[in-house]
């Protein structure tokens, strides 16, 4: 089974339906069998193209998620779990037919609801801030945990309150404009055949160009 065909089939399912594909659907689409699909998904997970749970089910194919991580993203016909703050803001850039999507979440500190129309042309307005807990060098130690803790808060005060309440160390705080810029092109190419991940030097250049800085990002 061609690994790139399989990767694209997974991404297409998420993009079109908001859901992870079923194993037997992938097998049918790719004229293979379920064991070949399972093996192929494992290979893709090793290469960090997707994330599987302990039963081998697809949990994430960044920026898409099969599980709730604090965000919903609503299009005209489709509803996605948004992944984290970064992933939710990235989704409209991978869904060119959608225009603006509605990204919604609750502040983890005070449960205040927040929603933004997020598109590809300009960052949404708002004084909320994103807090990323896990430094870049450790993001893949447990990437679902990492995404679960990349959230949007009302304000710096709510970030501080949440850090105190959970006994967590402060990670990295950015405004909505920076989050949007950072999310805009990070996932470029994932819907296309032949996608190749940026090497570390290119990734660092990208992060710098989005306005991120400091040891949290390995910069
Ligand atoms: Zn709050
Ligand atoms: Zn994420």
Coordinates of N, CA, C and O in Angstrom, one line a residue, residues 62-184:
X62 N -2.4 16.1 12.2 CA -2.3 17.6 12.4 C -2.5 18.4 11.1 O -1.9 18.0 10.1
X63 N -3.3 19.4 11.1 CA -4.0 20.0 12.3 C -5.4 19.4 12.6 O -6.1 19.9 13.4
X64 N -5.7 18.3 12.0 CA -7.0 17.7 12.2 C -7.0 16.8 13.5 O -5.9 16.2 13.8
X65 N -8.1 16.7 14.2 CA -8.2 15.9 15.4 C -9.5 15.1 15.3 O -10.5 15.6 14.9
X66 N -9.4 13.8 15.8 CA -10.6 13.0 15.9 C -11.2 13.1 17.4 O -12.2 12.5 17.6
X67 N -10.5 13.8 18.2 CA -10.9 13.9 19.6 C -11.0 15.4 20.0 O -10.3 16.2 19.5
X68 N -11.9 15.7 21.0 CA -12.0 17.1 21.4 C -10.7 17.5 22.2 O -10.3 16.8 23.1
X69 N -10.2 18.7 21.9 CA -9.0 19.2 22.6 C -9.3 20.6 23.1 O -8.4 21.4 23.2
X70 N -10.6 21.0 23.2 CA -11.0 22.3 23.7 C -11.5 23.2 22.6 O -12.0 24.3 23.0
X71 N -11.5 22.8 21.3 CA -11.9 23.7 20.3 C -12.9 23.0 19.3 O -12.7 21.8 19.0
X72 N -13.9 23.8 18.8 CA -14.6 23.4 17.7 C -14.4 24.4 16.5 O -14.2 25.5 16.8
X73 N -14.5 23.9 15.3 CA -14.3 24.7 14.1 C -15.5 24.4 13.2 O -15.7 23.2 12.8
X74 N -16.3 25.4 13.0 CA -17.5 25.2 12.2 C -17.4 25.8 10.8 O -17.1 27.0 10.7
X75 N -17.6 25.0 9.8 CA -17.6 25.5 8.4 C -19.1 25.6 8.0 O -20.0 25.6 8.8
X76 N -19.3 25.8 6.6 CA -20.7 25.9 6.2 C -21.4 24.6 6.2 O -22.6 24.6 6.5
X77 N -20.7 23.5 6.0 CA -21.4 22.2 6.0 C -20.8 21.2 7.0 O -21.3 20.1 7.2
X78 N -19.7 21.5 7.5 CA -18.9 20.5 8.3 C -18.4 21.1 9.6 O -18.2 22.3 9.7
X79 N -18.4 20.2 10.6 CA -17.9 20.6 11.9 C -16.7 19.7 12.2 O -16.7 18.5 12.1
X80 N -15.6 20.4 12.6 CA -14.4 19.7 13.0 C -14.1 19.9 14.5 O -14.3 21.0 15.0
X81 N -13.4 18.9 15.1 CA -12.7 19.2 16.3 C -11.5 20.0 15.9 O -10.8 19.6 15.0
X82 N -11.2 21.1 16.6 CA -10.2 22.0 16.1 C -8.8 21.6 16.5 O -7.9 22.3 16.1
X83 N -8.5 20.5 17.1 CA -7.2 20.3 17.7 C -6.9 21.4 18.7 O -7.8 21.8 19.4
X84 N -5.7 21.9 18.8 CA -5.4 23.0 19.7 C -5.6 24.4 19.1 O -6.2 24.5 18.0
X85 N -5.2 25.4 19.8 CA -5.4 26.8 19.3 C -4.7 27.0 18.0 O -5.2 27.5 17.0
X86 N -3.5 26.5 17.9 CA -2.6 26.6 16.7 C -3.4 25.8 15.5 O -3.5 26.4 14.4
X87 N -3.8 24.6 15.8 CA -4.4 23.8 14.8 C -5.8 24.4 14.3 O -6.1 24.4 13.1
X88 N -6.5 24.9 15.3 CA -7.8 25.5 14.9 C -7.7 26.7 14.0 O -8.4 26.9 13.1
X89 N -6.7 27.5 14.3 CA -6.4 28.7 13.5 C -5.8 28.3 12.2 O -5.9 29.1 11.2
X90 N -5.2 27.1 12.1 CA -4.6 26.7 10.8 C -5.7 26.1 9.9 O -5.5 26.2 8.6
X91 N -6.8 25.6 10.4 CA -7.7 24.9 9.6 C -8.2 25.6 8.3 O -8.3 25.1 7.2
X92 N -8.7 26.9 8.5 CA -9.2 27.6 7.2 C -8.1 27.6 6.1 O -8.5 27.6 4.9
X93 N -6.8 27.6 6.5 CA -5.8 27.6 5.5 C -5.7 26.3 4.7 O -5.1 26.3 3.6
X94 N -6.2 25.2 5.3 CA -6.1 23.9 4.6 C -7.5 23.6 3.9 O -7.6 22.6 3.3
X95 N -8.5 24.5 4.1 CA -9.8 24.3 3.6 C -10.2 25.4 2.7 O -11.0 26.2 3.1
X96 N -9.6 25.5 1.6 CA -9.7 26.8 0.8 C -11.1 27.1 0.4 O -11.5 28.3 0.2
X97 N -12.0 26.1 0.3 CA -13.4 26.4 -0.1 C -14.2 27.0 1.0 O -15.3 27.4 0.7
X98 N -13.7 27.0 2.2 CA -14.5 27.3 3.4 C -14.7 28.8 3.6 O -15.6 29.3 4.2
X99 N -13.7 29.6 3.2 CA -13.7 31.0 3.6 C -13.4 31.0 5.1 O -12.6 30.3 5.6
X100 N -14.2 31.9 5.8 CA -14.0 32.0 7.3 C -14.7 30.8 8.0 O -15.9 30.5 7.6
X101 N -14.1 30.3 9.0 CA -14.7 29.3 9.8 C -14.9 29.9 11.2 O -14.3 30.9 11.6
X102 N -15.8 29.3 12.0 CA -16.1 29.8 13.3 C -15.3 28.9 14.3 O -15.6 27.7 14.5
X103 N -14.3 29.5 15.0 CA -13.5 28.8 16.0 C -14.1 29.2 17.3 O -14.2 30.3 17.7
X104 N -14.4 28.2 18.1 CA -15.0 28.4 19.4 C -14.3 27.6 20.5 O -13.8 26.5 20.3
X105 N -14.2 28.2 21.7 CA -13.6 27.5 22.8 C -14.1 28.2 24.1 O -14.8 29.1 24.1
X106 N -13.6 27.6 25.3 CA -13.8 28.2 26.6 C -12.5 28.5 27.2 O -11.5 27.7 27.0
X107 N -12.4 29.7 27.9 CA -11.2 30.0 28.6 C -10.9 28.9 29.7 O -11.8 28.6 30.5
X108 N -9.8 28.2 29.7 CA -9.5 27.1 30.6 C -9.5 27.6 32.1 O -9.7 26.8 33.0
X109 N -9.3 28.9 32.3 CA -9.3 29.4 33.7 C -10.6 29.8 34.2 O -11.0 29.4 35.4
X110 N -11.5 30.5 33.4 CA -12.7 31.0 34.0 C -14.0 30.5 33.2 O -15.1 30.9 33.5
X111 N -13.7 29.6 32.2 CA -14.8 29.0 31.4 C -15.6 30.1 30.5 O -16.7 29.7 30.0
X112 N -15.1 31.3 30.5 CA -15.8 32.3 29.6 C -15.7 31.8 28.1 O -14.7 31.3 27.7
X113 N -16.9 31.8 27.4 CA -16.8 31.3 26.0 C -16.2 32.4 25.1 O -16.5 33.6 25.3
X114 N -15.5 31.9 24.1 CA -14.9 32.8 23.1 C -15.1 32.2 21.7 O -15.1 31.0 21.5
X115 N -15.4 33.1 20.7 CA -15.5 32.6 19.3 C -15.0 33.7 18.4 O -15.1 34.9 18.7
X116 N -14.4 33.2 17.3 CA -13.8 34.1 16.3 C -14.2 33.6 14.9 O -14.1 32.4 14.7
X117 N -14.4 34.5 14.0 CA -14.4 34.1 12.5 C -13.0 34.1 12.1 O -12.3 35.2 12.2
X118 N -12.5 33.0 11.7 CA -11.0 32.9 11.3 C -11.0 32.5 9.8 O -11.5 31.5 9.4
X119 N -10.3 33.4 9.0 CA -10.1 33.1 7.6 C -8.6 33.2 7.2 O -7.8 33.1 8.1
X120 N -8.4 33.3 5.9 CA -7.0 33.3 5.4 C -6.4 34.7 5.1 O -5.3 34.8 4.8
X121 N -7.3 35.7 5.2 CA -6.8 37.0 4.8 C -6.2 37.9 5.9 O -5.2 38.5 5.7
X122 N -6.8 37.8 7.1 CA -6.2 38.6 8.2 C -6.6 38.0 9.5 O -7.5 37.2 9.6
X123 N -5.8 38.3 10.5 CA -6.1 37.7 11.8 C -7.4 38.2 12.4 O -7.8 39.4 12.1
X124 N -8.1 37.4 13.2 CA -9.3 37.9 13.8 C -9.0 39.0 14.9 O -7.9 39.0 15.4
X125 N -10.0 39.9 15.1 CA -9.8 40.8 16.2 C -10.0 40.1 17.5 O -10.7 39.2 17.6
X126 N -9.4 40.7 18.6 CA -9.6 40.2 19.9 C -8.4 40.4 20.8 O -7.3 40.4 20.3
X127 N -8.6 40.6 22.1 CA -7.6 40.8 23.0 C -7.2 39.5 23.8 O -6.3 39.6 24.7
X128 N -7.8 38.4 23.4 CA -7.4 37.1 24.1 C -6.0 36.8 23.7 O -5.4 37.2 22.8
X129 N -5.4 35.9 24.6 CA -4.0 35.4 24.3 C -4.0 33.9 24.3 O -4.8 33.2 25.0
X130 N -3.0 33.4 23.5 CA -2.8 31.9 23.5 C -1.7 31.6 24.4 O -0.7 32.4 24.5
X131 N -1.8 30.5 25.2 CA -0.7 30.0 26.0 C -0.4 28.6 25.6 O -1.2 27.7 25.5
X132 N 0.9 28.4 25.3 CA 1.5 27.1 24.9 C 2.3 26.6 26.1 O 3.2 27.3 26.5
X133 N 1.9 25.4 26.6 CA 2.5 25.0 27.8 C 3.9 24.2 27.6 O 4.8 24.4 28.3
X134 N 3.9 23.4 26.6 CA 5.0 22.4 26.4 C 6.0 23.0 25.4 O 5.6 23.4 24.2
X135 N 7.3 23.2 25.8 CA 8.3 23.7 24.9 C 8.5 22.9 23.6 O 8.2 21.7 23.6
X136 N 8.9 23.6 22.5 CA 9.0 22.9 21.2 C 9.8 21.6 21.2 O 9.4 20.6 20.6
X137 N 10.8 21.6 22.0 CA 11.7 20.4 22.0 C 11.0 19.2 22.6 O 11.4 18.1 22.3
X138 N 9.9 19.4 23.3 CA 9.3 18.3 24.0 C 7.8 18.0 23.5 O 7.1 17.2 24.0
X139 N 7.5 18.8 22.4 CA 6.1 18.7 21.9 C 5.6 17.3 21.5 O 4.5 17.0 21.6
X140 N 6.6 16.5 21.0 CA 6.2 15.2 20.5 C 6.4 14.1 21.5 O 6.2 12.9 21.2
X141 N 6.8 14.5 22.8 CA 6.9 13.4 23.8 C 5.5 12.8 24.0 O 5.4 11.6 24.2
X142 N 4.5 13.7 24.1 CA 3.1 13.2 24.1 C 2.3 14.3 23.5 O 1.8 15.3 24.1
X143 N 2.2 14.2 22.2 CA 1.7 15.3 21.4 C 0.2 15.6 21.6 O -0.2 16.8 21.5
X144 N -0.6 14.6 22.1 CA -2.0 14.9 22.4 C -2.0 15.7 23.7 O -2.8 16.7 23.7
X145 N -1.2 15.4 24.7 CA -1.1 16.2 25.9 C -0.7 17.6 25.5 O -1.2 18.6 26.0
X146 N 0.3 17.7 24.6 CA 0.8 19.1 24.2 C -0.3 19.9 23.5 O -0.6 21.0 23.9
X147 N -1.1 19.3 22.6 CA -2.2 20.0 21.9 C -3.2 20.4 22.9 O -3.8 21.5 22.9
X148 N -3.5 19.5 23.9 CA -4.5 19.7 24.9 C -4.2 21.0 25.7 O -5.1 21.6 26.3
X149 N -2.9 21.3 25.8 CA -2.5 22.5 26.6 C -2.0 23.6 25.7 O -1.2 24.4 26.2
X150 N -2.5 23.7 24.5 CA -2.3 24.9 23.7 C -3.6 25.6 23.5 O -4.4 25.3 22.6
X151 N -3.9 26.5 24.4 CA -5.3 27.0 24.6 C -5.4 28.5 24.5 O -4.3 29.2 24.6
X152 N -6.6 29.0 24.3 CA -6.8 30.4 24.3 C -7.5 30.9 25.6 O -8.5 30.2 26.0
X153 N -7.0 32.0 26.2 CA -7.5 32.5 27.4 C -8.0 33.9 27.2 O -7.6 34.6 26.3
X154 N -8.8 34.4 28.2 CA -9.4 35.7 28.1 C -8.2 36.8 28.1 O -8.3 37.8 27.4
X155 N -7.2 36.5 28.9 CA -6.2 37.6 29.2 C -5.0 36.9 29.8 O -5.0 35.8 30.2
X156 N -3.9 37.7 30.0 CA -2.8 37.3 30.8 C -3.2 36.9 32.2 O -2.6 35.9 32.8
X157 N -4.1 37.6 32.8 CA -4.6 37.3 34.1 C -5.2 35.9 34.2 O -4.9 35.2 35.2
X158 N -5.9 35.5 33.2 CA -6.5 34.2 33.2 C -5.4 33.1 33.0 O -5.5 32.0 33.6
X159 N -4.4 33.4 32.2 CA -3.3 32.5 32.1 C -2.6 32.3 33.5 O -2.4 31.1 33.9
X160 N -2.3 33.4 34.1 CA -1.7 33.3 35.5 C -2.6 32.5 36.4 O -2.0 31.7 37.2
X161 N -3.9 32.8 36.4 CA -4.8 32.1 37.3 C -4.8 30.6 37.1 O -4.7 29.7 38.0
X162 N -4.7 30.2 35.8 CA -4.7 28.8 35.4 C -3.4 28.1 35.8 O -3.4 27.0 36.3
X163 N -2.3 28.8 35.6 CA -1.0 28.3 36.0 C -1.0 28.0 37.5 O -0.5 27.0 37.9
X164 N -1.5 29.0 38.3 CA -1.5 28.8 39.7 C -2.4 27.6 40.1 O -2.0 26.8 40.9
X165 N -3.6 27.6 39.5 CA -4.6 26.5 39.9 C -4.1 25.1 39.5 O -4.4 24.1 40.2
X166 N -3.3 25.0 38.5 CA -2.9 23.7 38.0 C -1.4 23.4 38.4 O -0.9 22.3 38.2
X167 N -0.8 24.4 39.0 CA 0.6 24.2 39.4 C 1.6 24.0 38.3 O 2.5 23.2 38.3
X168 N 1.2 24.6 37.1 CA 2.0 24.5 35.9 C 3.0 25.7 35.8 O 2.7 26.8 36.3
X169 N 4.1 25.4 35.1 CA 5.0 26.5 34.8 C 4.6 27.2 33.6 O 4.1 26.6 32.6
X170 N 4.8 28.5 33.6 CA 4.4 29.3 32.4 C 5.2 28.9 31.2 O 6.4 28.6 31.2
X171 N 4.4 28.7 30.1 CA 5.1 28.4 28.8 C 5.3 29.6 28.0 O 6.2 30.4 28.3
X172 N 4.6 29.7 26.9 CA 4.8 30.9 26.0 C 3.4 31.5 25.7 O 2.5 30.8 25.3
X173 N 3.3 32.8 25.8 CA 2.1 33.5 25.6 C 2.2 34.4 24.3 O 3.2 35.0 24.1
X174 N 1.2 34.3 23.5 CA 1.2 35.2 22.3 C -0.2 35.7 22.0 O -1.2 35.2 22.5
X175 N -0.2 36.9 21.3 CA -1.5 37.4 21.0 C -2.2 36.7 19.8 O -1.5 35.9 19.1
X176 N -3.4 37.1 19.5 CA -4.2 36.4 18.4 C -3.5 36.6 17.1 O -3.5 35.7 16.2
X177 N -3.0 37.8 16.9 CA -2.3 38.2 15.6 C -1.1 37.2 15.3 O -1.0 36.7 14.2
X178 N -0.3 37.0 16.4 CA 0.8 36.2 16.2 C 0.4 34.7 16.0 O 1.0 34.0 15.2
X179 N -0.6 34.3 16.8 CA -1.1 32.9 16.6 C -1.6 32.7 15.2 O -1.2 31.6 14.6
X180 N -2.3 33.6 14.7 CA -2.8 33.5 13.3 C -1.7 33.4 12.3 O -1.7 32.6 11.4
X181 N -0.7 34.3 12.4 CA 0.4 34.3 11.5 C 1.2 33.0 11.5 O 1.6 32.5 10.5
X182 N 1.4 32.6 12.8 CA 2.2 31.3 13.0 C 1.4 30.1 12.5 O 2.0 29.2 11.8
X183 N 0.1 30.1 12.6 CA -0.7 29.0 12.2 C -0.9 29.0 10.6 O -1.1 27.9 10.0
X184 N -0.8 30.2 10.0 CA -1.3 30.3 8.6 C -0.6 29.4 7.7 O -1.3 28.7 6.9

